[in-house]
CSV table of C-alpha atoms in Angstrom, one decimal:
chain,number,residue,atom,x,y,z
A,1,UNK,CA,-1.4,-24.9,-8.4
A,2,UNK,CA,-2.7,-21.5,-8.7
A,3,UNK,CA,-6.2,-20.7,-10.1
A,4,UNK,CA,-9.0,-18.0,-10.1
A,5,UNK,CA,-12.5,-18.4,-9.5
A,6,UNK,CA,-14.3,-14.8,-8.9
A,7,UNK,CA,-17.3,-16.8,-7.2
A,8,UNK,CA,-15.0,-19.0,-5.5
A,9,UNK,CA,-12.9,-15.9,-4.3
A,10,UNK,CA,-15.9,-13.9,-3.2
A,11,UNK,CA,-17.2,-17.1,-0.8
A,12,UNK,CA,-14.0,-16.4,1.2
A,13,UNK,CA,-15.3,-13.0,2.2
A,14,UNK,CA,-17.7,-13.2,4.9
A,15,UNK,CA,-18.1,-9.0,4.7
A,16,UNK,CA,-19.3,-9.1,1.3
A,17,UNK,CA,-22.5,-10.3,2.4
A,18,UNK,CA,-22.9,-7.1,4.4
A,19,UNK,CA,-26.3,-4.7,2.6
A,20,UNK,CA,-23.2,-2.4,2.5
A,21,UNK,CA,-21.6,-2.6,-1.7
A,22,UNK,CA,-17.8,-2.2,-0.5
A,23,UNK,CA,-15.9,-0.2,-3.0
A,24,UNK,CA,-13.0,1.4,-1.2
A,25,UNK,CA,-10.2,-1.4,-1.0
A,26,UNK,CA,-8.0,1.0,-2.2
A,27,UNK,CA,-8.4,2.1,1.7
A,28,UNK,CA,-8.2,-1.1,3.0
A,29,UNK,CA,-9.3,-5.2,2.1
A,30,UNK,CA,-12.2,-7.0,3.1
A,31,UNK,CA,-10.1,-9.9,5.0
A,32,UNK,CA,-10.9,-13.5,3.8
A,33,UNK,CA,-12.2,-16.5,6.9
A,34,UNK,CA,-8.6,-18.0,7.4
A,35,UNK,CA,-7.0,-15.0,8.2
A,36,UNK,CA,-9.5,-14.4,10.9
A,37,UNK,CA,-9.7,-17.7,11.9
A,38,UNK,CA,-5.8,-18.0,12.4
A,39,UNK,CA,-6.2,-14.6,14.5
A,40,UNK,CA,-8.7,-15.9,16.4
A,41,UNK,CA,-7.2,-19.5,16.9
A,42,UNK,CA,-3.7,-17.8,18.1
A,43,UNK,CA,-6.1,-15.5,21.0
A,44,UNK,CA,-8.0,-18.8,22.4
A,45,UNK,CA,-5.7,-21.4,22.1
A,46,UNK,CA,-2.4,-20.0,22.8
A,47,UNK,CA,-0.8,-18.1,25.5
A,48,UNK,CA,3.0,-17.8,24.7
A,49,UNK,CA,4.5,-14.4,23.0
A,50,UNK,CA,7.8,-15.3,20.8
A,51,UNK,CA,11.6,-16.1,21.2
A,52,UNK,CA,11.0,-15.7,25.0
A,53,UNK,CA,9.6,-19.6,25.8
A,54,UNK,CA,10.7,-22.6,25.8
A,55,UNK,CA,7.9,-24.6,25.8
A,56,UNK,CA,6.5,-26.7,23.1
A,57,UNK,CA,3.6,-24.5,22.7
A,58,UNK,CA,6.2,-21.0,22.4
A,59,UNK,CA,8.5,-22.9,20.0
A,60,UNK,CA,5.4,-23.6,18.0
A,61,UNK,CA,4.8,-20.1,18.1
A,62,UNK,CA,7.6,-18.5,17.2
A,63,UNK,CA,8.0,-21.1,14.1
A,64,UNK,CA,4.7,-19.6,12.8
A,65,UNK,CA,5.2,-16.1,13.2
A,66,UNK,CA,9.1,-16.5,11.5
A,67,UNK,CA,6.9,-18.7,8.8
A,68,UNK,CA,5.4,-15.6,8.5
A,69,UNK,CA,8.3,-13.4,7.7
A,70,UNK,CA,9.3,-15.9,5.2
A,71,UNK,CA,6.7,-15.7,3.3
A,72,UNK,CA,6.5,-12.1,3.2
A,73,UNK,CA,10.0,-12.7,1.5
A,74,UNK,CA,9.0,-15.0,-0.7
A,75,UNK,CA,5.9,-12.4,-1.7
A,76,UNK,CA,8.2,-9.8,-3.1
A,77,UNK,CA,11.5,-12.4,-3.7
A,78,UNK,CA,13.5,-10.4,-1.1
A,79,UNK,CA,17.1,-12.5,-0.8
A,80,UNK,CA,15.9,-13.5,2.3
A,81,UNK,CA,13.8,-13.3,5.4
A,82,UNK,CA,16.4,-11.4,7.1
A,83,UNK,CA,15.3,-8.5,4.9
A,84,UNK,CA,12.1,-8.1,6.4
A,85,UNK,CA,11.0,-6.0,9.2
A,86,UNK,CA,7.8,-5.8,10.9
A,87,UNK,CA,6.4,-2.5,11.4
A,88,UNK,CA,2.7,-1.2,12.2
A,89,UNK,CA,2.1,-0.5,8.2
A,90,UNK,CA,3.8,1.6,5.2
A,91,UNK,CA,3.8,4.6,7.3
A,92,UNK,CA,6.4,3.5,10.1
A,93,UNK,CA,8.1,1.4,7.5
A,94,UNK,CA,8.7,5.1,5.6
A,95,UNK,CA,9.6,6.7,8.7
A,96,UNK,CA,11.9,4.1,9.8
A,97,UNK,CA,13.7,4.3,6.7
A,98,UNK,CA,14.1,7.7,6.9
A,99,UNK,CA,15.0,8.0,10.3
A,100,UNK,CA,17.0,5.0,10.8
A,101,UNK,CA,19.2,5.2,7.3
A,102,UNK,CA,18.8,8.5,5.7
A,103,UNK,CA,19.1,10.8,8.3
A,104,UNK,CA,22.9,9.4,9.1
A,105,UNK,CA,23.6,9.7,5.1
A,106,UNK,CA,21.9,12.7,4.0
A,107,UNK,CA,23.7,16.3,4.6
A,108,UNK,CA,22.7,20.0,3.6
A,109,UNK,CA,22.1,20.6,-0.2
A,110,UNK,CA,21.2,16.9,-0.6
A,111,UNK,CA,18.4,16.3,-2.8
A,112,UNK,CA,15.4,13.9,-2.3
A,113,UNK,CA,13.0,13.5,-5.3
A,114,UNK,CA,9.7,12.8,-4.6
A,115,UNK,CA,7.0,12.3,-7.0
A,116,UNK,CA,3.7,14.3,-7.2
A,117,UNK,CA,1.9,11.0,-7.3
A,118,UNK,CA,2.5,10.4,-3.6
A,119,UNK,CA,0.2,9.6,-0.6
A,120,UNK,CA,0.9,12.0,2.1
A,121,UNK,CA,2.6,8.9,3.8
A,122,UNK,CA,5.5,8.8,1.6
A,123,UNK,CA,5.8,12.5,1.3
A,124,UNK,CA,5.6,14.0,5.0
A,125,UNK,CA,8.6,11.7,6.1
A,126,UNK,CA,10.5,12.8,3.4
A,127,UNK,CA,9.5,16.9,4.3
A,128,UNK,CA,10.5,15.9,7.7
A,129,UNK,CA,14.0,14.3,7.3
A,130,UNK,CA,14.7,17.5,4.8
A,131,UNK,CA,13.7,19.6,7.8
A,132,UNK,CA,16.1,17.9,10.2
A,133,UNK,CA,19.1,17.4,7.4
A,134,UNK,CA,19.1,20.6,5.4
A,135,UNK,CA,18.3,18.2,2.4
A,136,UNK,CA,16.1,19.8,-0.2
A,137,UNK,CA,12.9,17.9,-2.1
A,138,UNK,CA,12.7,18.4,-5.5
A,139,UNK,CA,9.3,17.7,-7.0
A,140,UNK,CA,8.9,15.1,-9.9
A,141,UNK,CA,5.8,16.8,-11.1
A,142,UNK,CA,3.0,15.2,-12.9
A,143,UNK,CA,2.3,15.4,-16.9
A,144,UNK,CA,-1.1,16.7,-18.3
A,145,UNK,CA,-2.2,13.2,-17.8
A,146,UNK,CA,-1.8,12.8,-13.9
A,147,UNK,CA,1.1,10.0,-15.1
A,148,UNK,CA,4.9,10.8,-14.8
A,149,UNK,CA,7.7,11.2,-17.5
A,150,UNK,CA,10.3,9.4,-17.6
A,151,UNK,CA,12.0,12.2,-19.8
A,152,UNK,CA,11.3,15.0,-17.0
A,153,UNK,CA,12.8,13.1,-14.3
A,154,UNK,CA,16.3,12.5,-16.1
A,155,UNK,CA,17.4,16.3,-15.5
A,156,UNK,CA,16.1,16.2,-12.0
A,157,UNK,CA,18.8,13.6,-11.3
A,158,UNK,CA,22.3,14.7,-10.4
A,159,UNK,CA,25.4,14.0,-8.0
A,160,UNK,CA,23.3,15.6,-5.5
A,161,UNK,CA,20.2,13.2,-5.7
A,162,UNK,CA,20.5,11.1,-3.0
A,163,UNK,CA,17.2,8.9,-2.9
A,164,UNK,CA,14.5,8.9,-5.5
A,165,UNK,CA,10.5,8.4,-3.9
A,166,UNK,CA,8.4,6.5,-5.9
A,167,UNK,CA,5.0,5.1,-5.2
A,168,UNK,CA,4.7,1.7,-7.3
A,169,UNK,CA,0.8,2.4,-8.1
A,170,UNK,CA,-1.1,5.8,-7.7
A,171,UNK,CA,-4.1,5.3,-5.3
A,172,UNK,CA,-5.7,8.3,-6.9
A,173,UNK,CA,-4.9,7.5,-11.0
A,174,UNK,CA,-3.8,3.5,-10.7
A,175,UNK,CA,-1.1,4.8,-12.5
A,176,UNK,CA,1.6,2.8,-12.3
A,177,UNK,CA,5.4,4.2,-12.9
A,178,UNK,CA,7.9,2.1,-14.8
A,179,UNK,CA,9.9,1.2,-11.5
A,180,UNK,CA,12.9,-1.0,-13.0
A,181,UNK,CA,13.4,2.1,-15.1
A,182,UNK,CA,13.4,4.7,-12.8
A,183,UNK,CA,15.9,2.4,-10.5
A,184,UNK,CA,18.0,2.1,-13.1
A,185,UNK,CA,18.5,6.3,-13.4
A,186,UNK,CA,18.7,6.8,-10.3
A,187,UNK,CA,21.8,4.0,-9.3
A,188,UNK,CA,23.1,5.9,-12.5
A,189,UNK,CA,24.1,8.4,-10.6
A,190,UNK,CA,24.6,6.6,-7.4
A,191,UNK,CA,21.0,7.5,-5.9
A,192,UNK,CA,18.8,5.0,-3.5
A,193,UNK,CA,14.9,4.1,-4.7
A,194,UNK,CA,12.2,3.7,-2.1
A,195,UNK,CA,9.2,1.8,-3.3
A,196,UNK,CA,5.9,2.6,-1.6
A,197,UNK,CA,4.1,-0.5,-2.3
A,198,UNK,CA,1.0,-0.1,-0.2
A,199,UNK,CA,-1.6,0.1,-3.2
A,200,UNK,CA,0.7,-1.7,-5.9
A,201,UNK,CA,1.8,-4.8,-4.1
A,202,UNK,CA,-2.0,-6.5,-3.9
A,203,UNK,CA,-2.4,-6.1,-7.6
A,204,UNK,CA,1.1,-6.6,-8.9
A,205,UNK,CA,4.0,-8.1,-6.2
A,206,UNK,CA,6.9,-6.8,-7.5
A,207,UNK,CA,10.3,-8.8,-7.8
A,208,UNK,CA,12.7,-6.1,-5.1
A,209,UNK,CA,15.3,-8.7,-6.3
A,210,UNK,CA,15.1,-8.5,-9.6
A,211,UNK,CA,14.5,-5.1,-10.3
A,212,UNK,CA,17.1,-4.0,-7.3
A,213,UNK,CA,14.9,-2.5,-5.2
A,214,UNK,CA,16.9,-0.7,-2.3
A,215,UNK,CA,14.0,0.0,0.1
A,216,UNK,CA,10.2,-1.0,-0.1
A,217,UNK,CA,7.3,-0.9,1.8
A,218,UNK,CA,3.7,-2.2,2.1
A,219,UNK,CA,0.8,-3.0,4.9
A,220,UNK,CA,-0.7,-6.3,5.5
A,221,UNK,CA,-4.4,-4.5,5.7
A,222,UNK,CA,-4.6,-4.0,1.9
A,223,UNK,CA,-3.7,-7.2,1.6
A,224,UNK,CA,-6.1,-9.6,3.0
A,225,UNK,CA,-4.7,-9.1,6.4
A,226,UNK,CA,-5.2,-7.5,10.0
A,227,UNK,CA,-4.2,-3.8,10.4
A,228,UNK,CA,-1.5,-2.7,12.7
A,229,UNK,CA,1.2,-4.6,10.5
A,230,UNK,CA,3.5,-3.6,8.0
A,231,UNK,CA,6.6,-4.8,6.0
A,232,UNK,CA,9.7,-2.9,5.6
A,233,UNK,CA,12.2,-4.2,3.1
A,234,UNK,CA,15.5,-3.5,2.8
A,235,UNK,CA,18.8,-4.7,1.4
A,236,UNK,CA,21.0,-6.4,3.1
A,237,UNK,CA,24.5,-4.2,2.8
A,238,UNK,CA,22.2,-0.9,3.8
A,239,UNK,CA,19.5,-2.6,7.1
A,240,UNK,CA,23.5,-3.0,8.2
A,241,UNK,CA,24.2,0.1,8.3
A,242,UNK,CA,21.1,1.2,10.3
A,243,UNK,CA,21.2,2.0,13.8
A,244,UNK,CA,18.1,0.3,15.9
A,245,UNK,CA,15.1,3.1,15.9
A,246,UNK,CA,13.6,1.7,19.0
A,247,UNK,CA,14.3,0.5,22.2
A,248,UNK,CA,12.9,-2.3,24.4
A,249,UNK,CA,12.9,-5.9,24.8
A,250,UNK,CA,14.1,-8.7,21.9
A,251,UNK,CA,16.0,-5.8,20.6
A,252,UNK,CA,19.3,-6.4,21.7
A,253,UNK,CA,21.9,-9.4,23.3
A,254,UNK,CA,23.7,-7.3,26.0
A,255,UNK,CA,23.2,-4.2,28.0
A,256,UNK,CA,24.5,-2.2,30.9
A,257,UNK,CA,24.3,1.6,32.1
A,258,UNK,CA,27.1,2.2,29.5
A,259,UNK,CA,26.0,0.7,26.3
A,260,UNK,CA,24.0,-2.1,24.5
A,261,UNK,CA,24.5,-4.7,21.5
A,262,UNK,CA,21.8,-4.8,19.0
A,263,UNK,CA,20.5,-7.9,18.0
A,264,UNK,CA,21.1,-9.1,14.6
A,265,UNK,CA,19.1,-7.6,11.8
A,266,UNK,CA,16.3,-7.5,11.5
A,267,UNK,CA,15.3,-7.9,15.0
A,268,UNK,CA,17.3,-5.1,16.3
A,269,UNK,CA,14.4,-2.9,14.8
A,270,UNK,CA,11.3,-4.6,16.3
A,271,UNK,CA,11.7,-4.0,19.7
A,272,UNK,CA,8.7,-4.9,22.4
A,273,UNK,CA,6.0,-7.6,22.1
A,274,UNK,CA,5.1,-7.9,18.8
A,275,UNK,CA,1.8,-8.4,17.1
A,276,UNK,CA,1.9,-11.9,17.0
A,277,UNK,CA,-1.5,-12.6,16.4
A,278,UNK,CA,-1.2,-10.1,13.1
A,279,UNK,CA,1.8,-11.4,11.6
A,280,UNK,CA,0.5,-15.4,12.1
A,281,UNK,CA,-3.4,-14.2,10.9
A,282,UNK,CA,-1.1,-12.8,7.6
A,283,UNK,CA,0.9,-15.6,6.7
A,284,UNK,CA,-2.4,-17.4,6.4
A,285,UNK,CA,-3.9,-14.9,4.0
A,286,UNK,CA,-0.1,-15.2,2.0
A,287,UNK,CA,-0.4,-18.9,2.3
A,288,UNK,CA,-4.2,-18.9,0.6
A,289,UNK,CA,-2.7,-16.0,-1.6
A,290,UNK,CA,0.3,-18.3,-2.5
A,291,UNK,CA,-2.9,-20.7,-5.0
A,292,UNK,CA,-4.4,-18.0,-6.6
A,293,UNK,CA,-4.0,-16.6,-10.4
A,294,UNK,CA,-2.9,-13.0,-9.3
A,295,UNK,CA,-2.8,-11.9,-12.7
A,296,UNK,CA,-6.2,-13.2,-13.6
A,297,UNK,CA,-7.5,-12.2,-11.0
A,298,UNK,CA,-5.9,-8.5,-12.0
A,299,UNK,CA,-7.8,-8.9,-15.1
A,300,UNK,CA,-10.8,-9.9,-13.5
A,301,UNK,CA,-10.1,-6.4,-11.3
A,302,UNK,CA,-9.9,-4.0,-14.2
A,303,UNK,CA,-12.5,-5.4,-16.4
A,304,UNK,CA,-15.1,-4.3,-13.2
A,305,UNK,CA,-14.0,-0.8,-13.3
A,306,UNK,CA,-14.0,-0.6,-17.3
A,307,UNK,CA,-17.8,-1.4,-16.7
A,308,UNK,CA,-18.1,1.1,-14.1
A,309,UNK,CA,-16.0,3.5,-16.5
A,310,UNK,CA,-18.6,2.5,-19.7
A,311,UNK,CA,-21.5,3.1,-17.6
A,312,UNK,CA,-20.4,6.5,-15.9
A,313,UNK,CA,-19.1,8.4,-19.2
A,314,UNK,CA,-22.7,8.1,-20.1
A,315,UNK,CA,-23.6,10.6,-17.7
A,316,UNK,CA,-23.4,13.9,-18.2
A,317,UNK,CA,-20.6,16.0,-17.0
A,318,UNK,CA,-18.6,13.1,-16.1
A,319,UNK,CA,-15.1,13.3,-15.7
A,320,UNK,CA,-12.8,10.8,-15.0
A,321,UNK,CA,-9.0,10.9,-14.2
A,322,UNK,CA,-7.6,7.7,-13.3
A,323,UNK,CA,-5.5,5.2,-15.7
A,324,UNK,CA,-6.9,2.3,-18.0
A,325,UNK,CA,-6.6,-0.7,-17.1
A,326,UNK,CA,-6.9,0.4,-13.2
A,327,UNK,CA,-8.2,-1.6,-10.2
A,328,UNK,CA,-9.8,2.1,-8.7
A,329,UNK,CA,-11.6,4.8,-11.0
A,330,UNK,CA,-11.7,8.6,-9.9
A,331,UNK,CA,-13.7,10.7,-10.9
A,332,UNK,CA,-16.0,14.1,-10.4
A,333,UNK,CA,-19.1,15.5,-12.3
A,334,UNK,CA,-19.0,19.3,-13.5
A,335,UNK,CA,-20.9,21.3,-10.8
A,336,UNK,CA,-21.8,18.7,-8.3
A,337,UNK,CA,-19.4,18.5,-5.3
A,338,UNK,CA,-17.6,15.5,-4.4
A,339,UNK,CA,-19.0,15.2,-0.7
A,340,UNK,CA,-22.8,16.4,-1.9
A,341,UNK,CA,-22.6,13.1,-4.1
A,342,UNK,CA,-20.5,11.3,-1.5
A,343,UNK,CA,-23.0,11.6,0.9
A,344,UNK,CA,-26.1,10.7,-1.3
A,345,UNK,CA,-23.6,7.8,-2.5
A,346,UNK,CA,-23.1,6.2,1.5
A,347,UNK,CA,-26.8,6.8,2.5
A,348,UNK,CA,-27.4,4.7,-0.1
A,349,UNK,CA,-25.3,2.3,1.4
A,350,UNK,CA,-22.6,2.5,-1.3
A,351,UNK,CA,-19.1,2.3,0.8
A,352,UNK,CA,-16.5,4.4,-1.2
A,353,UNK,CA,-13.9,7.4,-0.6
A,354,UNK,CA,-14.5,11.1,-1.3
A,355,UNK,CA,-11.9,13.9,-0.7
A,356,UNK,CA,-8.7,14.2,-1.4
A,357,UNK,CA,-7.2,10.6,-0.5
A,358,UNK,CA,-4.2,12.0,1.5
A,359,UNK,CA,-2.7,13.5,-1.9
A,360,UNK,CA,-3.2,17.1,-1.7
A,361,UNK,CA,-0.4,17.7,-3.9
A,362,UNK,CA,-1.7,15.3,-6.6
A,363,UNK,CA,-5.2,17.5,-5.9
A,364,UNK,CA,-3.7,20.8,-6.3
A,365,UNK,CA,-1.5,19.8,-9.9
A,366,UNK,CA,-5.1,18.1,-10.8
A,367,UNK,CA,-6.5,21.6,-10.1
A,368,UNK,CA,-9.6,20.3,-8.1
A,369,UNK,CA,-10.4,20.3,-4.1
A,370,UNK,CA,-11.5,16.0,-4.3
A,371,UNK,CA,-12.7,13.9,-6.0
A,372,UNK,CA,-14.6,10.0,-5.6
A,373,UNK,CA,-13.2,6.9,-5.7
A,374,UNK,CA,-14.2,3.6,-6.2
A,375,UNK,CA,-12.1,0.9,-5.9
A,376,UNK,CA,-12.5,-3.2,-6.2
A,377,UNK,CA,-10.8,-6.4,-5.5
A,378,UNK,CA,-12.0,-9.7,-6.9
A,379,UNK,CA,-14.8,-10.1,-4.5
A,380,UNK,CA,-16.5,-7.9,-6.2
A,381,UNK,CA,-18.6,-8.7,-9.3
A,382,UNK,CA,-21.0,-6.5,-11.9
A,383,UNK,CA,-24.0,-6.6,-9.3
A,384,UNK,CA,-21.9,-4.6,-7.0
A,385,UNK,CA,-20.9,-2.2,-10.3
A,386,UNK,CA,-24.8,-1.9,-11.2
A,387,UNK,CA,-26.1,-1.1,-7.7
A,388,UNK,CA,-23.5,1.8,-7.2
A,389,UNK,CA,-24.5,3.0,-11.1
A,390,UNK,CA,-28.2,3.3,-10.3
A,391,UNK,CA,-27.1,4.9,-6.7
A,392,UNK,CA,-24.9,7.6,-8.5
A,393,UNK,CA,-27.9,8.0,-11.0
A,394,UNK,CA,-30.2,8.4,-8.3
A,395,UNK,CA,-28.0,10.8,-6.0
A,396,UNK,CA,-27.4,12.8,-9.5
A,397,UNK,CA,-31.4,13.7,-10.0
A,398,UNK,CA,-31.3,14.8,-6.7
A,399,UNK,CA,-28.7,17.2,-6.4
A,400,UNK,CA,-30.0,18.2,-10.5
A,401,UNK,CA,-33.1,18.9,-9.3
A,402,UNK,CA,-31.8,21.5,-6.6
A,403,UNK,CA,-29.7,23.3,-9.6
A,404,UNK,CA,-33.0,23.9,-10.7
């Protein structure tokens, strides 16, 4: 049964209670009891890695962590568990898409379009496999809104396009792009879509099934659990075609001087130990995840930062540039730097981001050097909103009176 309580919510957040206000889960979640608890449990009580035991206690163990997996699957409604790699976060997933698939499939005069909305983590990858293919990136630019057209990319798309880059939610705007529609242009003309799902998929899991996703991504960190963990997704017919990235142990089922046999997907990409204790401390934040009203709680999300919004706009020089109904709200004011109010803002004990949020591109069609962000998950509530309004205020008549 799923159901959302915000005070209920909030009790499962033991950082919350901190003097700090946290605003910036956009950068990363405050992580709920269980998932430390399960961390914790697997570090005292248990000393076996996975799939190399076969004691009671390693069977046990590997069970969880592959209960883990699945539910990751069954997060985004991959056709199975077997489409689901474990990575250190979105970044490596990107890179291992690029490096492990594209690079064999992409030659010189290929095109890659990447959207101006994109974190530096799925745009750098994409500069570097063009670097090492003779592929070219063509920019889907940004609209005098800071959202993208639809209408502009069709042109953009040709026999050339080879893989369309799309972030699923902004972590500068909120802006969200119409993904089933831009997947649908791009297999028009026989182009792959990678998802970058590391804001979107705590507020809105997305259906890769459903909507045909080819490749997507996401971190367990901005998602009620441990850093250091990622998912890479990937359909079936194309993780087949993908030679292993790395090397090690669990990686393979035969090897000699000559050659070695991979092990089946997807564990010919996880080579080494791996982070056992993340991936079982995650399935317990997707099993509490698993009875909760996500789109409620959405609701709950967006209604926090339409107060913050109402409350800001009545000061002057305001300006905001992120989307309506947004979990995060950026913004500047006219002739006050983002860092001079930033800092104010965290000596005041008011945790939130300023600068340019790894999106210089997004900055430099925005025409501004930063801005400040706030962002909230549901365990936050007004008070948190009101303390940060009267901390802004109080930074503002500061750096006001030094105008002066």
């Amino acid at each position: 049964m799923h159901y959302f309580s915000a005070k209920q919510f909030r009790d499962q957040f033991p950082a919350i209670h901190s003097q700090t206000i946290f605003l910036d889960s956009a950068a990363t979640s405050l992580k709920p009891s269980l998932m430390s608890q399960a961390s914790d449990d697997y570090y005292r009580y248990s000393g076996s890695s996975v799939y190399r035991g076969q004691s009671p206690e390693a069977l046990t163990t590997t069970k969880n962590y592959e209960l883990g997996r699945n539910r990751a699957a069954q997060l985004i409604n991959a056709q199975s568990d077997k489409n689901i790699i474990w990575t250190r976060g979105t970044t490596e997933s990107i890179n291992l898409i690029t490096q492990s698939y594209f690079r064999n499939n992409l030659a010189p005069n290929d095109e890659i379009i990447v959207s101006e909305l994109e974190h530096h983590s799925n745009l750098l990858p994409w500069i570097i496999l063009a670097q090492q293919t003779g592929a070219k990136i063509i920019k889907w630019p940004v609209n005098k809104h800071y959202t993208l057209d639809i209408e502009s990319l069709k042109p953009r798309l040709s026999s050339r396009t080879k893989v369309v880059v799309i972030t699923q939610m902004s972590n500068v705007t909120g802006f969200q792009p119409d993904i089933a529609q831009i997947t649908l242009l791009a297999h028009s003309v026989g182009a792959l879509i990678v998802v970058d799902g590391a804001q979107g998929v705590v507020h809105c899991p997305i259906d890769v099934s459903e909507m045909d996703i080819d490749f997507y991504a996401f971190s367990a960190h901005k998602l009620y659990g441990p850093t250091g963990l990622g998912v890479c997704y990937g359909k079936t017919e194309l993780l087949a075609k993908m030679p292993p990235w790395h090397g090690g142990g669990k990686m393979l089922t035969e090897v000699n001087f000559e050659h070695f046999t991979p092990a089946p997907v997807p564990y010919c990409f996880e080579a080494g130990t791996p982070n056992i204790a993340g991936v079982i401390a995650f399935s317990a934040a997707l099993e509490w995840l698993d009875t909760i009203d996500l789109p409620q709680s959405e609701t709950y999300c967006c209604a926090l930062i339409e107060y913050a919004y109402q409350q800001l706009k009545q000061l002057p020089g305001f300006i905001c540039y992120s989307q309506p109904n947004s979990p995060l709200l950026a913004f500047n004011f006219a002739g006050i730097h983002f860092s001079d109010l930033g800092l104010l803002l965290t000596e005041q004990k008011i945790a939130l981001r300023y600068g340019q949020h790894c999106a210089q591109p997004l900055m430099d069609a925005m025409a501004i050097s930063g801005c400040l962000r706030i962002s909230v998950m549901p365990y936050n509530d007004q008070q948190d909103i009101d303390k940060f309004i009267n901390a802004v205020k109080f930074a503002l008549s500061i750096l006001n009176d030094e105008d002066e």
